[in-house]
Short mmCIF file of C-alpha atoms and ligand atoms in Angstrom, two decimals:
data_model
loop_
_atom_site.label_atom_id
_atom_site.label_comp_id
_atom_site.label_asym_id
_atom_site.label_seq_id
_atom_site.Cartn_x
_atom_site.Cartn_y
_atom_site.Cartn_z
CA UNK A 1 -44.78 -4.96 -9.55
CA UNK A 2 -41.13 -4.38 -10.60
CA UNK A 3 -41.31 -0.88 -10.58
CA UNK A 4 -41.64 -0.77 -6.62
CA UNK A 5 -38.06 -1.71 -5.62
CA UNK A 6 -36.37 1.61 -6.91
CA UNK A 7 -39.00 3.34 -5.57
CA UNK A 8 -38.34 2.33 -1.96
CA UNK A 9 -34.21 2.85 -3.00
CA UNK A 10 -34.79 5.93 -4.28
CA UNK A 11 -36.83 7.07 -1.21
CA UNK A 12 -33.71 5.81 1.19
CA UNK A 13 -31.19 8.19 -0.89
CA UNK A 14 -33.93 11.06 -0.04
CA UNK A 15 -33.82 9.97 3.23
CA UNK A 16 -30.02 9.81 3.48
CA UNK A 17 -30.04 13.22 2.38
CA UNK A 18 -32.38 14.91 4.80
CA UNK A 19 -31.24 13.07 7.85
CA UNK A 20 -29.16 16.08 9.25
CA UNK A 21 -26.12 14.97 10.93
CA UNK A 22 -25.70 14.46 14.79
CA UNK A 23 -23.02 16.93 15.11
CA UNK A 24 -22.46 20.18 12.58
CA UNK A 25 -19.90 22.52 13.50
CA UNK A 26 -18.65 25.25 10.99
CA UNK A 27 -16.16 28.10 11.55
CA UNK A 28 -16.58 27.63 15.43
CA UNK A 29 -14.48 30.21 17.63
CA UNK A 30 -14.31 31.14 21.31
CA UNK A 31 -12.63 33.56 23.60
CA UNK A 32 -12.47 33.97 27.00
CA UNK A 33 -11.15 37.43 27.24
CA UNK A 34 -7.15 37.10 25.79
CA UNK A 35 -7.47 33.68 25.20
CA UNK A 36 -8.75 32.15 22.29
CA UNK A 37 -9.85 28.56 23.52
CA UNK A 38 -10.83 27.35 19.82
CA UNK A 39 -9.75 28.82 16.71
CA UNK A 40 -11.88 27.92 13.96
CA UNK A 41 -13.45 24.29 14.49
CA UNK A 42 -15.20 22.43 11.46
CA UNK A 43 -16.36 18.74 12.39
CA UNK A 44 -19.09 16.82 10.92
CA UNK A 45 -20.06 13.75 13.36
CA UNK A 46 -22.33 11.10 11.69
CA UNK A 47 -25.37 9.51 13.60
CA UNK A 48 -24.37 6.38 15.14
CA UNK A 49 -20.57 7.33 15.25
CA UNK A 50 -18.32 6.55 18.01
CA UNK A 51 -16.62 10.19 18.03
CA UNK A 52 -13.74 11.15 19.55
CA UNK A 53 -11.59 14.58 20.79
CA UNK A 54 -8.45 13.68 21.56
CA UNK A 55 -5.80 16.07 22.46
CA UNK A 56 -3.82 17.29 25.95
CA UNK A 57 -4.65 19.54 28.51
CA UNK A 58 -5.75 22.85 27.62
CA UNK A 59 -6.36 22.36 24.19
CA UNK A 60 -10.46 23.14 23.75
CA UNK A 61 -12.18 20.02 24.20
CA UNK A 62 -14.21 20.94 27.46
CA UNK A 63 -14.92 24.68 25.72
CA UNK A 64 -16.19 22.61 22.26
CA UNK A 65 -17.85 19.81 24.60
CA UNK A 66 -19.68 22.79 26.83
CA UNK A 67 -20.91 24.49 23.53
CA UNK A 68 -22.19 21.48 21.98
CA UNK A 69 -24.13 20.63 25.29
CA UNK A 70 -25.44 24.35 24.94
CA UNK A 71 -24.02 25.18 28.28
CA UNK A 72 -21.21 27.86 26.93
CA UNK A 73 -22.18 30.24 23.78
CA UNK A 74 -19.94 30.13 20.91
CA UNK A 75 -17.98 33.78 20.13
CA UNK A 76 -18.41 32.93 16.47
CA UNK A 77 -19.14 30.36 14.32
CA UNK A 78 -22.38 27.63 13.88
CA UNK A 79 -23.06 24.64 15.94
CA UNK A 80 -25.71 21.83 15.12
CA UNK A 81 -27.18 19.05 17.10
CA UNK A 82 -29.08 16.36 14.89
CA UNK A 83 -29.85 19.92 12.66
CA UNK A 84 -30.66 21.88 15.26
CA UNK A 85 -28.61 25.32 16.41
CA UNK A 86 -27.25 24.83 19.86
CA UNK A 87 -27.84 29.14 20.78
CA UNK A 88 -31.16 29.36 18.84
CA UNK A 89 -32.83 26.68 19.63
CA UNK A 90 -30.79 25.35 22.91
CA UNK A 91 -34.10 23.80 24.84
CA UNK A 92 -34.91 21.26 21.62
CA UNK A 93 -31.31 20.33 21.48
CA UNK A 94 -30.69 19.42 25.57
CA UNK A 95 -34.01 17.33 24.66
CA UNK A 96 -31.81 15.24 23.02
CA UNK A 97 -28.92 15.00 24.90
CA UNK A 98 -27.37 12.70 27.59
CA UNK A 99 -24.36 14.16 29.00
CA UNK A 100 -21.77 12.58 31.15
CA UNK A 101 -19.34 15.45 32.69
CA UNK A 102 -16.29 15.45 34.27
CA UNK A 103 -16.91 16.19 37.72
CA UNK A 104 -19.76 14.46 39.38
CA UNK A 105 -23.36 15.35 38.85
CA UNK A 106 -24.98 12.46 40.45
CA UNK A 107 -26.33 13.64 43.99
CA UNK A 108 -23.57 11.74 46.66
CA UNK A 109 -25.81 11.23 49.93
CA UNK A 110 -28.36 9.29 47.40
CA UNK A 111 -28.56 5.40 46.22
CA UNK A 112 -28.16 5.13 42.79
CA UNK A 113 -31.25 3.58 42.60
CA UNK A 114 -32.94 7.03 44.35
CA UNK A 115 -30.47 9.27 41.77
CA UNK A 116 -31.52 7.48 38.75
CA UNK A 117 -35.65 7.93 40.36
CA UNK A 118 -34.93 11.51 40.39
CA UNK A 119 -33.70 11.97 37.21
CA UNK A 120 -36.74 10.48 35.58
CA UNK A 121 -39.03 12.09 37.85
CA UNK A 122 -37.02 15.32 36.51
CA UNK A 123 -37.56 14.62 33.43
CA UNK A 124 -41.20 13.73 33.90
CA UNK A 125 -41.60 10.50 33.93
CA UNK A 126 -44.31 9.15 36.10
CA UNK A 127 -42.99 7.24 39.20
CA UNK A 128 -43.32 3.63 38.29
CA UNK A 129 -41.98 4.12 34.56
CA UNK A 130 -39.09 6.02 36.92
CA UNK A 131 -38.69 3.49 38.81
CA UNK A 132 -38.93 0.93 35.60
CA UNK A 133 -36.22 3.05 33.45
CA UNK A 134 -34.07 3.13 36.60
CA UNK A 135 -34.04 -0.51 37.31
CA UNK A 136 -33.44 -1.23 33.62
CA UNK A 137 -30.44 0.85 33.59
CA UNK A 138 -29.17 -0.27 36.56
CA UNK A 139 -29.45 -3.56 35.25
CA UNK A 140 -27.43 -2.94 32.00
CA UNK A 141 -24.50 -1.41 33.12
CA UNK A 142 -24.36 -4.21 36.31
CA UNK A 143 -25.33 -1.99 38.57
CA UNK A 144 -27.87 -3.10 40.32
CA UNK A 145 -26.14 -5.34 43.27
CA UNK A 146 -24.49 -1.73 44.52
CA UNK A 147 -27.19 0.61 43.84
CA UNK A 148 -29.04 0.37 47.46
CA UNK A 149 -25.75 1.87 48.53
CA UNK A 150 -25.09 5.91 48.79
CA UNK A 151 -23.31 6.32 46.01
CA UNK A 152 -20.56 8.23 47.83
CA UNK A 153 -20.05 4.01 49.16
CA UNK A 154 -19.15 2.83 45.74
CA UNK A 155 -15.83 2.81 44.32
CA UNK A 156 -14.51 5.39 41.46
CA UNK A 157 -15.15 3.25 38.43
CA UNK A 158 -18.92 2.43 39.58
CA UNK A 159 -19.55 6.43 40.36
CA UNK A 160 -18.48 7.00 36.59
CA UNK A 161 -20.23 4.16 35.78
CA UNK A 162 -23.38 6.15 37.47
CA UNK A 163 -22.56 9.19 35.91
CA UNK A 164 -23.46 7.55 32.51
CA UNK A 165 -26.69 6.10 34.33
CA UNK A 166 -28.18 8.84 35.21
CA UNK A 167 -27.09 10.34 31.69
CA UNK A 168 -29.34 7.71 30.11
CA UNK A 169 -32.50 7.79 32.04
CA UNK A 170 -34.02 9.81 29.14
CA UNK A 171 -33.05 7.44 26.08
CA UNK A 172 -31.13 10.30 24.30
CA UNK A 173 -30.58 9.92 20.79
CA UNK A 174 -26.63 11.31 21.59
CA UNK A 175 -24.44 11.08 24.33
CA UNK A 176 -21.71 13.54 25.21
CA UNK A 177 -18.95 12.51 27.16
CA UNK A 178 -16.17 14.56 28.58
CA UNK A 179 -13.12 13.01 30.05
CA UNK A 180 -15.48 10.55 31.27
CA UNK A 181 -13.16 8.19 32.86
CA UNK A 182 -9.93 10.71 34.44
CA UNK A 183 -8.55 9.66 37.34
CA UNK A 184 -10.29 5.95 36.55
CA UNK A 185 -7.22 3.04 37.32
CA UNK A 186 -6.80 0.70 34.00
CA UNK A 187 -9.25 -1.98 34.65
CA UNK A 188 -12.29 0.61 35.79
CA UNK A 189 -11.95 2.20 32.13
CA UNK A 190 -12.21 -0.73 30.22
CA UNK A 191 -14.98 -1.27 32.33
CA UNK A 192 -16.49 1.73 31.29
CA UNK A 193 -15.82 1.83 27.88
CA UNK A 194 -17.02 -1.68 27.25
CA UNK A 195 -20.45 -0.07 28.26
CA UNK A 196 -20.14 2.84 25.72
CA UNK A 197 -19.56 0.29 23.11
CA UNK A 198 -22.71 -1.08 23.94
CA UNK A 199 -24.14 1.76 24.13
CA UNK A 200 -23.02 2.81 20.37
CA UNK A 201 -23.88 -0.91 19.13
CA UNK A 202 -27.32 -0.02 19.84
CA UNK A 203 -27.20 3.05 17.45
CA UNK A 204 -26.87 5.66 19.62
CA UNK A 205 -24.25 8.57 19.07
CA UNK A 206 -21.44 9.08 21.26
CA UNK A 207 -19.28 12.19 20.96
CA UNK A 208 -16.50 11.98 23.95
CA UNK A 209 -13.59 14.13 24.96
CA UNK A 210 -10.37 12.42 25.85
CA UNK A 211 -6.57 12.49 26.55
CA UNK A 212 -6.10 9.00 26.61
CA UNK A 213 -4.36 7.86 23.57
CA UNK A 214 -6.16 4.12 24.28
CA UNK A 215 -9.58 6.04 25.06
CA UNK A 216 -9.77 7.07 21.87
CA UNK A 217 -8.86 3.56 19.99
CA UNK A 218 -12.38 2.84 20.51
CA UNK A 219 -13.86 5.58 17.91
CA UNK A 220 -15.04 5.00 14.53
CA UNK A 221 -13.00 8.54 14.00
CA UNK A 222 -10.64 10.78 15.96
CA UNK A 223 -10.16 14.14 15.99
CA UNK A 224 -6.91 15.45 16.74
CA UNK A 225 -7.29 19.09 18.50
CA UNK A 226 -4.50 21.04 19.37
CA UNK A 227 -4.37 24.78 20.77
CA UNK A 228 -8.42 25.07 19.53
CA UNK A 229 -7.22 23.18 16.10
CA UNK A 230 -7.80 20.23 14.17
CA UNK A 231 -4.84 19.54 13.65
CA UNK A 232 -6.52 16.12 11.78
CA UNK A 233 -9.89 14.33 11.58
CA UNK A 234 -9.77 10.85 10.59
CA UNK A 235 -10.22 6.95 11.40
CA UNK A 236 -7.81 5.82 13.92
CA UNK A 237 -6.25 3.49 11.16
CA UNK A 238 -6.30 6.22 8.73
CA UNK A 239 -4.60 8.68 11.23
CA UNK A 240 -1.70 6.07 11.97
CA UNK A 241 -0.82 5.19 8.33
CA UNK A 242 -0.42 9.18 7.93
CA UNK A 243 3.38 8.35 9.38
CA UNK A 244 4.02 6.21 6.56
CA UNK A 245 5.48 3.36 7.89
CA UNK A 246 6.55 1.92 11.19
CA UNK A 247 8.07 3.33 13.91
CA UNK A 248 11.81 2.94 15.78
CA UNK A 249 12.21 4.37 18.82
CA UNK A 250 16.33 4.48 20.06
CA UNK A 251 17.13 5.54 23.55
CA UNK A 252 21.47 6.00 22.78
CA UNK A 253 24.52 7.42 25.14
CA UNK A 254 24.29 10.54 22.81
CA UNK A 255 21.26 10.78 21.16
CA UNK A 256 22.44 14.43 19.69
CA UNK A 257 25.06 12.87 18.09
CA UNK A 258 23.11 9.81 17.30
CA UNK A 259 20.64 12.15 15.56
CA UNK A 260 23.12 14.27 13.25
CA UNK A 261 24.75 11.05 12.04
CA UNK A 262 21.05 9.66 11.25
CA UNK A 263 20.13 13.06 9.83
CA UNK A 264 22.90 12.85 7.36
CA UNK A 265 21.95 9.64 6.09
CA UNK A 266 18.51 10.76 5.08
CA UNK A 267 16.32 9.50 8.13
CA UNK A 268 14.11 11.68 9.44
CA UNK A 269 14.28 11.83 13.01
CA UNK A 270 11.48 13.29 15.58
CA UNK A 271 12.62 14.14 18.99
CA UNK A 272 10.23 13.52 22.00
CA UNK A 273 11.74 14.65 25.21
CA UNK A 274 13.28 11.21 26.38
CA UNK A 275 14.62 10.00 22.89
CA UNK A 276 14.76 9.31 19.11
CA UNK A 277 11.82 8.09 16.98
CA UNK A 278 12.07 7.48 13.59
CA UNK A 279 9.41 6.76 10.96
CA UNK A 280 10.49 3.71 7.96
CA UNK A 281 8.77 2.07 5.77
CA UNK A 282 9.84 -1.20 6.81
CA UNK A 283 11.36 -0.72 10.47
CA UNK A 284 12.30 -4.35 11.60
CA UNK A 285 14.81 -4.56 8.20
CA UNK A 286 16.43 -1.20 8.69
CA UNK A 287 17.13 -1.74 12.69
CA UNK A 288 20.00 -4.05 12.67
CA UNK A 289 21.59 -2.17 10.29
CA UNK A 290 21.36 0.63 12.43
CA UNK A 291 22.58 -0.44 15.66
CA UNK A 292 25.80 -1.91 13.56
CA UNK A 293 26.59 1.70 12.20
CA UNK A 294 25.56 4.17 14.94
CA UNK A 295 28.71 5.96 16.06
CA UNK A 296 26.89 6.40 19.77
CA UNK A 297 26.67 3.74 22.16
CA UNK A 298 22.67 1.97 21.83
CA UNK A 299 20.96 1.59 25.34
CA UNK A 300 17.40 0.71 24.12
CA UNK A 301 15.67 -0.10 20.67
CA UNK A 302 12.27 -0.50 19.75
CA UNK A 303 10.28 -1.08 16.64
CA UNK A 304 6.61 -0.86 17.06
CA UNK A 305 3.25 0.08 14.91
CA UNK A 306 2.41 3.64 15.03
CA UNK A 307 0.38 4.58 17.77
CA UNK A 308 -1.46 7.50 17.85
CA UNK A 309 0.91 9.36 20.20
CA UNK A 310 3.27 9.01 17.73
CA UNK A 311 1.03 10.89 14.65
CA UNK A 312 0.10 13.68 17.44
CA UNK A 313 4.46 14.06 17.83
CA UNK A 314 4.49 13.91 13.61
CA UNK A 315 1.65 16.50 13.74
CA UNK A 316 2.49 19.12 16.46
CA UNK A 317 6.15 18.25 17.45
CA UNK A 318 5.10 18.12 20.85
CA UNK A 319 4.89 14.52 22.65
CA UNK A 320 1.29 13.86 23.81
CA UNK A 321 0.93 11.46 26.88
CA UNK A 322 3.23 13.54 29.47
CA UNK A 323 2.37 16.88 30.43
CA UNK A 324 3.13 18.97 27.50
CA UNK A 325 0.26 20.85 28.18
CA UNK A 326 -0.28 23.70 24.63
CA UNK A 327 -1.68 26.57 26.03
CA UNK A 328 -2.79 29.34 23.36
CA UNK A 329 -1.32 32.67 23.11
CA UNK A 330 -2.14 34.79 26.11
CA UNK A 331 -1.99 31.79 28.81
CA UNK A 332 -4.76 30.28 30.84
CA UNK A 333 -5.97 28.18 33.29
CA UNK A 334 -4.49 24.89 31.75
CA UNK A 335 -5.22 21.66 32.84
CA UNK A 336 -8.33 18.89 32.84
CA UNK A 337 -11.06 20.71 34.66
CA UNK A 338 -14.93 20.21 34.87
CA UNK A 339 -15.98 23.87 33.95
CA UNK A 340 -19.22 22.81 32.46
CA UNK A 341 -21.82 22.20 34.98
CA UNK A 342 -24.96 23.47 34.18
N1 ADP B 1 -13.78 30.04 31.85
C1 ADP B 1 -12.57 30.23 31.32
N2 ADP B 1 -11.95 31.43 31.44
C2 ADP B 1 -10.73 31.64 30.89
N3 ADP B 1 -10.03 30.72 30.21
C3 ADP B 1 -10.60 29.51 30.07
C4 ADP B 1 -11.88 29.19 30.61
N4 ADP B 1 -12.17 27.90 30.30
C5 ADP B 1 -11.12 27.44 29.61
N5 ADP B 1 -10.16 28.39 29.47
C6 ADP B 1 -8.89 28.26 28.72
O1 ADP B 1 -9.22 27.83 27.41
C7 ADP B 1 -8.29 26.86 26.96
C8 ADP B 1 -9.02 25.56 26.64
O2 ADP B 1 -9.53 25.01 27.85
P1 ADP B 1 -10.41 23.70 27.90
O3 ADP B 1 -11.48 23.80 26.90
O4 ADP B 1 -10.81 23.48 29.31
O5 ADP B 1 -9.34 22.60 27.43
P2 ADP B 1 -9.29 21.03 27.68
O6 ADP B 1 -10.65 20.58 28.10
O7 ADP B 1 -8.84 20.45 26.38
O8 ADP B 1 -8.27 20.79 28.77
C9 ADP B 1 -7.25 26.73 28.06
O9 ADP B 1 -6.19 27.60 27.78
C10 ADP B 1 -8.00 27.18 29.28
O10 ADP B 1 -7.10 27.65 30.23
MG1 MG B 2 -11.30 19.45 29.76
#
């Protein structure tokens, strides 16, 4: 019958509609005492994304992280886990939840074979589905040669790679991640992260907290947070072609006077703490021409495609990747930290 076909669409656009969102946050704020941590958060994260915080020390992502895993109240302001309120009704949404932290939560004089058990026993599985879910795990994330071993035996990158294990063990619908990888060498996070990839192919949500420009490469969209602000929400392509061009980076014998003479000739110049970055629309043509007029002496040039560092320095004026730690009015305990156990 030819009616039946917009039927079934028009029951998918109802469905679309009432499928509430994984994450909701509107208006969120919190203090600690003097020190306003966020400022007035709005997000929406989509099921299935690949969702990222990015931003440096000190700037709110373990405080919005620890309120969306219900394990910090919000001073004002709504948050929503796949519709539900994470104060009102907190039990429903850590039902749903697999949460990687930053400091370890796996149990250190245990296998991960026997820390995985645990977990599902925890959660109430019976022992040999337990022992079933564990293996399968283990399995997946190529764990399972090492995971006789105490896991205080294995190396850094398979602890972390534990950590999201034993978040796993009950098949949650989203996974929160915070600073997941810090203090991981280069090859352990790709490791990692080629997991969490899987993990999102499979359709699973995956909110994460970094300060790792690269980390962050791997969302479907980035938020920027800055002093508890957005200070921009978008797709990492999206964010990058905010600058408008390409950027040159000059490293000159005088790069005050290199920056007045560039000023006056209508380029807009951005100042990181080691040199001179400029944003054109078509860097490679405008370069030569530069280094043959500069009055100052040239001791390094670079042209490259915008990287994400570079929007955060467009968007803040502060350079991101060295410790320019922004601490809110009022101070604080800056710096990465794990305040968030339950
Ligand atoms: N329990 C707390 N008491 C007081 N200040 C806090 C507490 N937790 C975090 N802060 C402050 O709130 C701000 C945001 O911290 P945090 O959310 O940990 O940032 P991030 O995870 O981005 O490094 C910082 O200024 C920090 O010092
Ligand atoms: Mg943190």
């Amino acid at each position: 019958m030819p009616a039946a076909a917009p039927t079934s669409d028009l029951a998918n656009v109802a469905d679309a509609a009432t499928t509430p969102s994984a994450v909701e946050v509107r208006g969120l704020v919190k203090r600690y005492g003097e020190v306003e941590a966020l400022r007035g958060i709005d997000l929406t994260v989509n099921t299935g994304e690949r969702f990222a915080l990015l931003g440096p020390n000190g700037a709110g992502k373990t405080t919005l992280f620890s309120i969306l895993a219900t394990l910090r109240t919000p001073t004002a302001g709504s948050a929503r886990v796949l519709g539900r309120d994470v104060v009102t009704e907190r039990d429903a949404v850590r039902r749903e939840l697999g949460i990687v932290f930053q400091e370890p939560a796996i149990e250190q004089r245990l296998s991960g074979r026997d820390n995985l058990l645990l977990m599902g026993l925890l959660y109430g599985l019976p022992t040999a589905a337990a022992r079933r879910r564990a293996d399968e795990i283990l399995t997946q994330l190529g764990l399972a040669e090492s995971a006789g071993r105490p896991a205080k035996n294995l190396s850094g990158g398979q602890r972390r790679k534990l950590e999201l294990a034993r978040a796993l063990v009950t098949d949650p619908k989203i996974l929160f991640l915070d600073e997941a990888t810090l203090g991981l060498d280069v090859d352990a996070r790709r490791g990692f992260w080629s997991h969490v990839r899987g993990l999102a192919a499979t359709g699973r949500t995956v909110f994460f907290t970094t300060h790792y420009m690269e980390e962050a490469e791997v969302a479907d969209r980035i938020a920027l947070i800055d002093a508890g602000r957005i200070v921009a929400l978008d797709t990492p392509r999206a964010l990058k072609a905010r600058l408008g061009g390409g950027v040159i980076r000059l490293k000159t014998d005088d790069d005050a006077q290199a920056r007045t003479w560039l000023t006056g000739r209508g380029f807009a110049t951005d100042a990181d703490a080691a040199e001179l970055m400029l944003v054109h629309a078509d860097p490679a043509a405008v370069l030569p021409e530069l280094l043959r007029h500069l009055p100052v002496k040239v001791l390094r040039a670079e042209v490259h495609e915008p990287s994400l560092d570079d929007v955060f320095l467009k968007l803040t004026g502060r350079g991101f990747g060295s410790e320019h730690a922004s601490a809110p009015p009022g101070g604080g305990r800056g710096g990465p930290n794990g305040r968030g156990r339950p």
